[in-house]
Each structure stands twice: as C-alpha cells, then as structure tokens.
Amino acid sequence: MNIRKALVCGFFMQVARKEGEKGYLTVKDNQAVSLHPSCGLDTQPVWVLFSEFVLTTQPYIRTVTEIRPEWLLELAPNYYDLESFPDGETKRALRRVVKKQTRKNAKAKKNTKGS
C-alpha cells in the first residue's frame, strides 16, 4: 500500500477539494481554507489531505499531500457514503469518480470476456 493511501486511512475526515483559483473547501463541513505558505507544495492539487488546520489572518491547512478521490470511496466507504453525503459540488465530483470507475470496470470486464 502506498504511503498516501495509508494516510487516507487515518485522516479521511481531513480532506479538502480545490474550489476556484486559490481556495479550498473542506469536504464535509465546507469550510473555506487556503494552503498555508509553508505547506511545501509547488502546485495546487484538486484533492488534498491535511493534518493541521491553522487559523491566523485567515484559515489555512498545513502539512498537506495530494490524494485521489477514489481512495476516499475505497478506504472510507462509510464516511463517504454518497447516499448520506451532503449535496454540493464535492458530492457531484465523487459521483463522477464513481461513474468513471464503473465505466472502467465494465470496459475491463468486456476486454476480459473478449480474450
């Protein structure tokens, strides 16, 4: 298992999704946050996991790493249950991930049958 997936197992509640040019929204409570200048990332990934929430002149997340949204669905399925997940852009994004996975699995199954 890769290290970032292991981190998702422990920090699955501390995820934020990029919203707009510079900001992020925490996934479950929709708190607007920014990446802290000392976070160490050169880019602004769409999905991040964070271990620190810092409130200074504005709310920041620090000690972050990029993650894949499918890991959330795979490793924390009860927490990211889309039937009970709050409506919003994050839920729509996760639904798109599910659709993409379903198409990919169907294609792989079809290719296996055809072999």
PDB file of C-alpha atoms in Angstrom:
ATOM      1  CA  MET A   1       0.000   0.000   0.000  1.00  0.00           C
ATOM      2  CA  ASN A   2       1.357   3.399  -0.842  1.00  0.00           C
ATOM      3  CA  ILE A   3       2.042   5.893   1.951  1.00  0.00           C
ATOM      4  CA  ARG A   4      -0.576   8.400   0.820  1.00  0.00           C
ATOM      5  CA  LYS A   5      -3.265   5.708   0.826  1.00  0.00           C
ATOM      6  CA  ALA A   6      -2.213   4.763   4.358  1.00  0.00           C
ATOM      7  CA  LEU A   7      -2.567   8.420   5.363  1.00  0.00           C
ATOM      8  CA  VAL A   8      -6.091   8.470   3.899  1.00  0.00           C
ATOM      9  CA  CYS A   9      -6.968   5.531   6.188  1.00  0.00           C
ATOM     10  CA  GLY A  10      -6.166   7.660   9.240  1.00  0.00           C
ATOM     11  CA  PHE A  11      -7.002  11.189   8.063  1.00  0.00           C
ATOM     12  CA  PHE A  12     -10.020  10.542   5.805  1.00  0.00           C
ATOM     13  CA  MET A  13     -12.019  13.216   7.662  1.00  0.00           C
ATOM     14  CA  GLN A  14      -9.398  15.877   6.916  1.00  0.00           C
ATOM     15  CA  VAL A  15      -9.772  16.328   3.172  1.00  0.00           C
ATOM     16  CA  ALA A  16     -10.229  19.462   1.132  1.00  0.00           C
ATOM     17  CA  ARG A  17     -11.121  19.994  -2.509  1.00  0.00           C
ATOM     18  CA  LYS A  18      -9.925  22.877  -4.699  1.00  0.00           C
ATOM     19  CA  GLU A  19     -12.617  25.464  -5.255  1.00  0.00           C
ATOM     20  CA  GLY A  20     -11.851  28.351  -7.588  1.00  0.00           C
ATOM     21  CA  GLU A  21      -8.441  29.817  -8.300  1.00  0.00           C
ATOM     22  CA  LYS A  22      -6.718  29.699  -4.918  1.00  0.00           C
ATOM     23  CA  GLY A  23      -9.135  28.376  -2.352  1.00  0.00           C
ATOM     24  CA  TYR A  24     -10.196  25.019  -0.991  1.00  0.00           C
ATOM     25  CA  LEU A  25     -13.287  23.769   0.789  1.00  0.00           C
ATOM     26  CA  THR A  26     -13.059  21.126   3.468  1.00  0.00           C
ATOM     27  CA  VAL A  27     -15.058  18.166   2.233  1.00  0.00           C
ATOM     28  CA  LYS A  28     -17.606  17.519   4.974  1.00  0.00           C
ATOM     29  CA  ASP A  29     -18.174  20.937   6.551  1.00  0.00           C
ATOM     30  CA  ASN A  30     -17.476  23.221   3.562  1.00  0.00           C
ATOM     31  CA  GLN A  31     -15.048  25.422   5.496  1.00  0.00           C
ATOM     32  CA  ALA A  32     -13.204  27.789   3.133  1.00  0.00           C
ATOM     33  CA  VAL A  33      -9.434  27.396   3.611  1.00  0.00           C
ATOM     34  CA  SER A  34      -6.172  28.139   1.814  1.00  0.00           C
ATOM     35  CA  LEU A  35      -2.936  26.208   1.591  1.00  0.00           C
ATOM     36  CA  HIS A  36      -0.503  27.571   4.153  1.00  0.00           C
ATOM     37  CA  PRO A  37       2.571  29.168   2.518  1.00  0.00           C
ATOM     38  CA  SER A  38       4.789  26.666   4.357  1.00  0.00           C
ATOM     39  CA  CYS A  39       2.837  23.601   3.174  1.00  0.00           C
ATOM     40  CA  GLY A  40       5.636  22.645   0.790  1.00  0.00           C
ATOM     41  CA  LEU A  41       3.549  22.037  -2.331  1.00  0.00           C
ATOM     42  CA  ASP A  42       4.601  23.650  -5.608  1.00  0.00           C
ATOM     43  CA  THR A  43       1.203  23.035  -7.174  1.00  0.00           C
ATOM     44  CA  GLN A  44      -2.403  23.254  -6.035  1.00  0.00           C
ATOM     45  CA  PRO A  45      -3.831  19.743  -6.432  1.00  0.00           C
ATOM     46  CA  VAL A  46      -7.581  19.287  -6.741  1.00  0.00           C
ATOM     47  CA  TRP A  47      -7.827  16.940  -3.713  1.00  0.00           C
ATOM     48  CA  VAL A  48      -5.631  17.218  -0.625  1.00  0.00           C
ATOM     49  CA  LEU A  49      -5.423  15.584   2.753  1.00  0.00           C
ATOM     50  CA  PHE A  50      -4.242  17.769   5.634  1.00  0.00           C
ATOM     51  CA  SER A  51      -3.167  17.145   9.197  1.00  0.00           C
ATOM     52  CA  GLU A  52      -3.243  20.708  10.516  1.00  0.00           C
ATOM     53  CA  PHE A  53      -5.840  23.449  10.437  1.00  0.00           C
ATOM     54  CA  VAL A  54      -4.235  26.805  11.309  1.00  0.00           C
ATOM     55  CA  LEU A  55      -6.200  29.985  11.969  1.00  0.00           C
ATOM     56  CA  THR A  56      -4.127  33.166  11.627  1.00  0.00           C
ATOM     57  CA  THR A  57      -5.219  36.085   9.467  1.00  0.00           C
ATOM     58  CA  GLN A  58      -7.281  33.503   7.568  1.00  0.00           C
ATOM     59  CA  PRO A  59      -7.965  29.766   7.860  1.00  0.00           C
ATOM     60  CA  TYR A  60      -5.135  27.649   6.454  1.00  0.00           C
ATOM     61  CA  ILE A  61      -4.422  23.962   6.057  1.00  0.00           C
ATOM     62  CA  ARG A  62      -0.852  22.838   6.561  1.00  0.00           C
ATOM     63  CA  THR A  63       1.046  19.577   6.262  1.00  0.00           C
ATOM     64  CA  VAL A  64      -0.830  18.514   3.151  1.00  0.00           C
ATOM     65  CA  THR A  65      -0.441  15.898   0.464  1.00  0.00           C
ATOM     66  CA  GLU A  66      -2.233  15.249  -2.797  1.00  0.00           C
ATOM     67  CA  ILE A  67      -4.688  12.353  -2.827  1.00  0.00           C
ATOM     68  CA  ARG A  68      -7.004  10.682  -5.322  1.00  0.00           C
ATOM     69  CA  PRO A  69     -10.744  10.914  -4.668  1.00  0.00           C
ATOM     70  CA  GLU A  70     -11.261   7.221  -5.470  1.00  0.00           C
ATOM     71  CA  TRP A  71      -9.154   6.402  -2.405  1.00  0.00           C
ATOM     72  CA  LEU A  72     -11.766   8.092  -0.218  1.00  0.00           C
ATOM     73  CA  LEU A  73     -14.509   5.895  -1.635  1.00  0.00           C
ATOM     74  CA  GLU A  74     -12.346   2.779  -1.375  1.00  0.00           C
ATOM     75  CA  LEU A  75     -10.770   3.297   2.058  1.00  0.00           C
ATOM     76  CA  ALA A  76     -13.544   5.125   3.951  1.00  0.00           C
ATOM     77  CA  PRO A  77     -16.766   3.943   2.297  1.00  0.00           C
ATOM     78  CA  ASN A  78     -18.976   4.535   5.341  1.00  0.00           C
ATOM     79  CA  TYR A  79     -17.804   8.124   5.770  1.00  0.00           C
ATOM     80  CA  TYR A  80     -18.032   8.862   2.031  1.00  0.00           C
ATOM     81  CA  ASP A  81     -21.386   7.129   1.533  1.00  0.00           C
ATOM     82  CA  LEU A  82     -22.852   9.216  -1.275  1.00  0.00           C
ATOM     83  CA  GLU A  83     -26.428   8.428  -0.268  1.00  0.00           C
ATOM     84  CA  SER A  84     -25.990  10.305   3.027  1.00  0.00           C
ATOM     85  CA  PHE A  85     -23.307  12.765   1.863  1.00  0.00           C
ATOM     86  CA  PRO A  86     -24.320  16.452   1.863  1.00  0.00           C
ATOM     87  CA  ASP A  87     -25.384  17.828  -1.511  1.00  0.00           C
ATOM     88  CA  GLY A  88     -22.887  20.072  -3.218  1.00  0.00           C
ATOM     89  CA  GLU A  89     -20.004  20.164  -5.675  1.00  0.00           C
ATOM     90  CA  THR A  90     -17.948  17.639  -3.699  1.00  0.00           C
ATOM     91  CA  LYS A  91     -20.745  15.090  -3.859  1.00  0.00           C
ATOM     92  CA  ARG A  92     -21.109  15.690  -7.598  1.00  0.00           C
ATOM     93  CA  ALA A  93     -17.344  15.270  -8.063  1.00  0.00           C
ATOM     94  CA  LEU A  94     -17.385  11.998  -6.122  1.00  0.00           C
ATOM     95  CA  ARG A  95     -20.336  10.768  -8.196  1.00  0.00           C
ATOM     96  CA  ARG A  96     -18.302  11.477 -11.348  1.00  0.00           C
ATOM     97  CA  VAL A  97     -15.472   9.377  -9.885  1.00  0.00           C
ATOM     98  CA  VAL A  98     -17.904   6.503  -9.282  1.00  0.00           C
ATOM     99  CA  LYS A  99     -19.222   6.734 -12.864  1.00  0.00           C
ATOM    100  CA  LYS A 100     -15.690   6.757 -14.257  1.00  0.00           C
ATOM    101  CA  GLN A 101     -14.760   3.704 -12.163  1.00  0.00           C
ATOM    102  CA  THR A 102     -17.918   1.886 -13.275  1.00  0.00           C
ATOM    103  CA  ARG A 103     -17.146   2.544 -16.961  1.00  0.00           C
ATOM    104  CA  LYS A 104     -13.525   1.484 -16.475  1.00  0.00           C
ATOM    105  CA  ASN A 105     -14.562  -1.742 -14.717  1.00  0.00           C
ATOM    106  CA  ALA A 106     -17.156  -2.534 -17.402  1.00  0.00           C
ATOM    107  CA  LYS A 107     -14.590  -1.980 -20.139  1.00  0.00           C
ATOM    108  CA  ALA A 108     -12.038  -4.204 -18.374  1.00  0.00           C
ATOM    109  CA  LYS A 109     -14.670  -6.900 -17.909  1.00  0.00           C
ATOM    110  CA  LYS A 110     -15.641  -6.681 -21.585  1.00  0.00           C
ATOM    111  CA  ASN A 111     -11.972  -6.951 -22.647  1.00  0.00           C
ATOM    112  CA  THR A 112     -11.509  -9.981 -20.382  1.00  0.00           C
ATOM    113  CA  LYS A 113     -14.552 -11.707 -21.910  1.00  0.00           C
ATOM    114  CA  GLY A 114     -13.340 -10.989 -25.418  1.00  0.00           C
ATOM    115  CA  SER A 115      -9.907 -12.523 -24.796  1.00  0.00           C
TER     116      SER A 115
END
